């Protein structure tokens, strides 16, 4: 009995074999394509961090070796009050990100590139430098979802207060520049204030920030000496699932976490 051929010229069995082979090849290729995309996005983040590090060093060079500070308050209103009270320089950037609808800070590139809002405004004119291409987190603006403008953050420990005025840490007083982190990718659900708080910081011990892991659980991290590293996080607690809502993390959530220990070892030491 002859096997009936379809209009394609294949028998049904041959067609099923071809489909099965294609499915197997796709299952092998798709993860590789995904990993290649993650590597490309990580490379872009590393490039962004290098630009941030250059701006960071140029700012210090132009300001008697004082590093730029994180913002003094949690949002634009607090920033204006602090400036009126005599805080002397703009922070590295301003704005409080959130998932709340119609929060313009989520989309305001002026907080990133205007010199009156950002200390880097004289050095970086492209807002895309502040955002990871793999960050797909959105918030609503007038009922429509829009990508948020910033994916990175800056160590809170570069802020010092003296006599009611804000002064950044002097770069030449940092003990180990190649082992002191400045900028870091931050988890979408943890990103809010424009400063990254380690869970070991006792002054703000009620909550902690966590790094991003959009590149196969890997994050770009910048350092005082200007170099950028790609750090792969090993503890599952470091990169929890993205829920699309702001999450507060307790320092107790990170007990014996080697990733947070790695970051703590690279905090500012004078």
Tab-separated table of C-alpha atoms in Angstrom, residues 4-258:
chain	number	residue	atom	x	y	z
A	4	UNK	CA	-0.342	9.055	0.754
A	5	UNK	CA	1.657	12.175	0.054
A	6	UNK	CA	0.470	15.607	1.082
A	7	UNK	CA	0.365	18.597	-1.243
A	8	UNK	CA	3.794	19.578	0.101
A	9	UNK	CA	5.308	16.414	-1.367
A	10	UNK	CA	5.947	14.892	2.097
A	11	UNK	CA	4.133	12.002	3.672
A	12	UNK	CA	2.471	12.771	7.003
A	13	UNK	CA	5.166	10.828	8.873
A	14	UNK	CA	7.956	12.704	7.055
A	15	UNK	CA	6.298	16.021	7.828
A	16	UNK	CA	5.995	15.114	11.513
A	17	UNK	CA	9.700	14.146	11.580
A	18	UNK	CA	10.648	17.509	10.030
A	19	UNK	CA	8.493	19.365	12.574
A	20	UNK	CA	10.085	17.393	15.421
A	21	UNK	CA	13.597	18.199	14.153
A	22	UNK	CA	12.729	21.904	13.885
A	23	UNK	CA	11.312	21.857	17.428
A	24	UNK	CA	14.501	20.217	18.769
A	25	UNK	CA	16.711	22.742	16.951
A	26	UNK	CA	14.594	25.630	18.261
A	27	UNK	CA	14.843	24.317	21.821
A	28	UNK	CA	18.634	24.232	21.430
A	29	UNK	CA	18.975	27.596	19.712
A	30	UNK	CA	16.552	29.760	21.707
A	31	UNK	CA	18.498	29.587	25.007
A	32	UNK	CA	21.683	30.419	23.103
A	33	UNK	CA	19.952	33.395	21.479
A	34	UNK	CA	18.698	34.496	24.903
A	35	UNK	CA	22.186	34.264	26.404
A	36	UNK	CA	23.648	36.219	23.491
A	37	UNK	CA	21.056	38.944	24.051
A	38	UNK	CA	21.892	39.073	27.763
A	39	UNK	CA	25.617	39.376	26.960
A	40	UNK	CA	24.920	42.207	24.514
A	41	UNK	CA	22.804	44.039	27.098
A	42	UNK	CA	25.473	43.550	29.766
A	43	UNK	CA	28.073	44.983	27.372
A	44	UNK	CA	25.852	48.052	26.921
A	45	UNK	CA	25.525	48.434	30.699
A	46	UNK	CA	29.296	48.176	31.115
A	47	UNK	CA	29.658	50.910	28.468
A	48	UNK	CA	27.091	53.054	30.315
A	49	UNK	CA	28.935	52.562	33.591
A	50	UNK	CA	32.231	53.591	32.013
A	51	UNK	CA	30.598	56.861	30.960
A	52	UNK	CA	29.214	57.338	34.470
A	53	UNK	CA	32.657	56.637	35.923
A	54	UNK	CA	34.301	59.176	33.594
A	55	UNK	CA	31.709	61.784	34.643
A	56	UNK	CA	32.265	60.838	38.296
A	57	UNK	CA	36.015	61.358	37.983
A	58	UNK	CA	35.635	64.584	35.986
A	59	UNK	CA	33.270	65.976	38.614
A	60	UNK	CA	35.780	65.173	41.385
A	61	UNK	CA	38.580	66.751	39.358
A	62	UNK	CA	36.506	69.921	38.957
A	63	UNK	CA	35.515	70.050	42.660
A	64	UNK	CA	38.766	69.773	44.617
A	65	UNK	CA	38.681	65.963	44.574
A	66	UNK	CA	35.285	65.731	46.298
A	67	UNK	CA	33.081	62.948	44.932
A	68	UNK	CA	29.542	63.769	43.875
A	69	UNK	CA	26.897	63.103	46.529
A	70	UNK	CA	23.640	61.169	46.432
A	71	UNK	CA	20.530	63.364	46.848
A	72	UNK	CA	19.908	64.707	50.354
A	73	UNK	CA	16.176	63.944	50.320
A	74	UNK	CA	13.829	61.405	48.785
A	75	UNK	CA	12.409	63.577	46.036
A	76	UNK	CA	12.333	66.866	44.187
A	77	UNK	CA	10.466	68.751	46.934
A	78	UNK	CA	13.039	67.723	49.552
A	79	UNK	CA	15.829	68.662	47.132
A	80	UNK	CA	14.480	72.213	46.733
A	81	UNK	CA	14.157	72.595	50.502
A	82	UNK	CA	17.724	71.374	51.045
A	83	UNK	CA	19.110	73.767	48.408
A	84	UNK	CA	17.289	76.669	50.084
A	85	UNK	CA	18.826	75.568	53.385
A	86	UNK	CA	22.309	75.816	51.909
A	87	UNK	CA	23.187	72.384	50.539
A	88	UNK	CA	25.805	73.383	48.072
A	89	UNK	CA	25.806	71.132	44.969
A	90	UNK	CA	23.289	69.144	42.901
A	91	UNK	CA	23.367	65.411	43.534
A	92	UNK	CA	24.416	62.930	40.844
A	93	UNK	CA	20.728	62.833	39.856
A	94	UNK	CA	17.328	63.573	41.347
A	95	UNK	CA	13.908	61.970	41.409
A	96	UNK	CA	12.048	59.232	43.247
A	97	UNK	CA	11.106	56.327	40.993
A	98	UNK	CA	8.076	54.169	41.705
A	99	UNK	CA	5.367	52.066	40.079
A	100	UNK	CA	2.798	54.705	40.991
A	101	UNK	CA	0.761	56.132	38.082
A	102	UNK	CA	1.501	59.691	36.913
A	103	UNK	CA	4.727	60.051	38.909
A	104	UNK	CA	6.653	62.260	36.478
A	105	UNK	CA	9.997	61.410	38.109
A	106	UNK	CA	9.667	57.993	36.440
A	107	UNK	CA	9.993	59.615	33.013
A	108	UNK	CA	11.738	62.967	33.589
A	109	UNK	CA	15.052	62.914	31.717
A	110	UNK	CA	15.694	66.437	32.994
A	111	UNK	CA	16.593	64.914	36.380
A	112	UNK	CA	19.436	63.145	34.569
A	113	UNK	CA	20.814	65.662	32.082
A	114	UNK	CA	19.973	69.184	33.283
A	115	UNK	CA	22.947	70.699	35.163
A	116	UNK	CA	20.619	72.306	37.727
A	117	UNK	CA	19.211	68.841	38.559
A	118	UNK	CA	22.220	66.576	38.042
A	119	UNK	CA	25.872	67.114	38.879
A	120	UNK	CA	26.643	65.071	35.756
A	121	UNK	CA	24.580	67.353	33.518
A	122	UNK	CA	27.756	69.113	32.348
A	123	UNK	CA	29.380	65.798	31.388
A	124	UNK	CA	26.581	63.474	30.197
A	125	UNK	CA	23.902	64.767	27.828
A	126	UNK	CA	22.295	61.440	26.868
A	127	UNK	CA	19.669	60.109	29.269
A	128	UNK	CA	20.033	56.576	27.883
A	129	UNK	CA	23.325	56.244	29.776
A	130	UNK	CA	21.284	55.827	32.973
A	131	UNK	CA	19.167	52.926	31.770
A	132	UNK	CA	19.776	49.203	31.236
A	133	UNK	CA	18.466	47.983	27.849
A	134	UNK	CA	17.150	44.883	29.613
A	135	UNK	CA	15.078	46.883	32.088
A	136	UNK	CA	11.467	46.582	30.921
A	137	UNK	CA	9.889	48.010	34.075
A	138	UNK	CA	7.101	50.477	33.354
A	139	UNK	CA	4.749	52.815	35.151
A	140	UNK	CA	1.548	54.433	33.941
A	141	UNK	CA	1.498	57.957	32.566
A	142	UNK	CA	-1.985	59.215	31.703
A	143	UNK	CA	-3.172	55.627	31.486
A	144	UNK	CA	-0.395	54.405	29.195
A	145	UNK	CA	2.583	52.260	30.321
A	146	UNK	CA	5.959	53.913	29.767
A	147	UNK	CA	9.485	52.709	30.466
A	148	UNK	CA	11.122	54.302	33.486
A	149	UNK	CA	14.239	56.390	32.821
A	150	UNK	CA	16.778	54.966	35.275
A	151	UNK	CA	18.014	51.459	36.137
A	152	UNK	CA	21.208	52.297	38.053
A	153	UNK	CA	22.035	53.692	41.448
A	154	UNK	CA	24.886	55.227	43.429
A	155	UNK	CA	26.252	54.223	46.824
A	156	UNK	CA	24.687	56.251	49.625
A	157	UNK	CA	27.996	56.172	51.499
A	158	UNK	CA	29.435	58.900	49.285
A	159	UNK	CA	27.358	61.439	51.238
A	160	UNK	CA	28.745	63.257	54.242
A	161	UNK	CA	27.190	66.094	56.219
A	162	UNK	CA	29.204	68.843	57.846
A	163	UNK	CA	27.869	71.995	59.517
A	164	UNK	CA	24.534	71.637	57.738
A	165	UNK	CA	26.084	71.578	54.253
A	166	UNK	CA	26.597	68.629	51.968
A	167	UNK	CA	30.073	67.519	51.016
A	168	UNK	CA	30.984	64.409	49.099
A	169	UNK	CA	33.711	62.059	50.218
A	170	UNK	CA	37.188	63.147	49.145
A	171	UNK	CA	38.364	60.629	46.558
A	172	UNK	CA	41.938	60.652	47.840
A	173	UNK	CA	40.744	59.506	51.290
A	174	UNK	CA	39.138	56.289	50.007
A	175	UNK	CA	41.298	53.464	51.288
A	176	UNK	CA	41.104	50.981	48.434
A	177	UNK	CA	39.811	52.609	45.211
A	178	UNK	CA	39.855	49.396	43.172
A	179	UNK	CA	37.744	47.642	45.842
A	180	UNK	CA	35.220	50.415	46.562
A	181	UNK	CA	32.041	50.410	44.496
A	182	UNK	CA	30.318	53.549	43.235
A	183	UNK	CA	27.515	52.614	40.796
A	184	UNK	CA	25.444	49.448	40.592
A	185	UNK	CA	22.510	48.076	38.637
A	186	UNK	CA	19.465	47.853	40.887
A	187	UNK	CA	16.538	45.422	40.994
A	188	UNK	CA	13.375	46.857	39.419
A	189	UNK	CA	11.258	46.331	42.563
A	190	UNK	CA	13.921	47.862	44.820
A	191	UNK	CA	14.641	51.017	42.813
A	192	UNK	CA	13.223	54.148	44.421
A	193	UNK	CA	15.520	56.812	45.883
A	194	UNK	CA	18.620	57.869	43.923
A	195	UNK	CA	20.925	56.169	46.427
A	196	UNK	CA	21.778	52.511	47.030
A	197	UNK	CA	21.551	51.414	50.675
A	198	UNK	CA	23.420	48.327	51.816
A	199	UNK	CA	21.607	46.257	54.451
A	200	UNK	CA	24.561	46.673	56.806
A	201	UNK	CA	24.052	50.439	57.055
A	202	UNK	CA	22.782	50.859	60.616
A	203	UNK	CA	21.378	54.375	60.066
A	204	UNK	CA	18.876	52.979	57.606
A	205	UNK	CA	18.692	49.463	58.962
A	206	UNK	CA	14.940	49.042	58.476
A	207	UNK	CA	15.287	48.406	54.760
A	208	UNK	CA	17.843	47.429	52.174
A	209	UNK	CA	18.340	47.784	48.442
A	210	UNK	CA	19.240	44.860	46.218
A	211	UNK	CA	21.182	44.738	42.946
A	212	UNK	CA	19.797	43.967	39.521
A	213	UNK	CA	20.355	40.686	37.722
A	214	UNK	CA	18.942	41.281	34.260
A	215	UNK	CA	21.898	39.659	32.486
A	216	UNK	CA	21.656	36.064	33.633
A	217	UNK	CA	21.863	37.059	37.328
A	218	UNK	CA	24.784	39.363	36.511
A	219	UNK	CA	25.171	43.086	37.167
A	220	UNK	CA	27.600	45.795	36.120
A	221	UNK	CA	29.369	47.416	39.091
A	222	UNK	CA	31.555	50.549	38.926
A	223	UNK	CA	34.510	51.342	41.178
A	224	UNK	CA	36.341	54.416	42.461
A	225	UNK	CA	39.437	53.789	40.332
A	226	UNK	CA	37.244	53.924	37.206
A	227	UNK	CA	37.079	50.246	36.274
A	228	UNK	CA	33.806	48.340	35.803
A	229	UNK	CA	33.204	44.711	36.739
A	230	UNK	CA	30.526	42.188	35.748
A	231	UNK	CA	29.416	40.488	38.949
A	232	UNK	CA	27.386	37.257	38.804
A	233	UNK	CA	25.246	36.818	41.897
A	234	UNK	CA	25.247	33.341	43.409
A	235	UNK	CA	22.568	33.464	46.141
A	236	UNK	CA	18.929	33.148	44.939
A	237	UNK	CA	17.842	35.646	47.607
A	238	UNK	CA	19.872	38.367	45.914
A	239	UNK	CA	17.664	38.452	42.793
A	240	UNK	CA	14.034	37.697	43.740
A	241	UNK	CA	11.361	37.547	41.020
A	242	UNK	CA	10.187	40.838	39.522
A	243	UNK	CA	6.651	41.502	40.809
A	244	UNK	CA	6.103	44.962	39.333
A	245	UNK	CA	5.505	46.538	42.734
A	246	UNK	CA	7.910	48.238	45.142
A	247	UNK	CA	9.380	45.815	47.671
A	248	UNK	CA	11.012	46.709	50.985
A	249	UNK	CA	13.686	44.256	52.002
A	250	UNK	CA	14.858	43.757	55.559
A	251	UNK	CA	18.553	43.286	56.407
A	252	UNK	CA	17.435	40.011	57.993
A	253	UNK	CA	16.567	38.749	54.518
A	254	UNK	CA	20.265	38.695	53.653
A	255	UNK	CA	21.862	36.912	56.599
A	256	UNK	CA	24.815	34.820	55.383
A	257	UNK	CA	24.275	35.997	51.806
A	258	UNK	CA	27.691	35.862	50.054
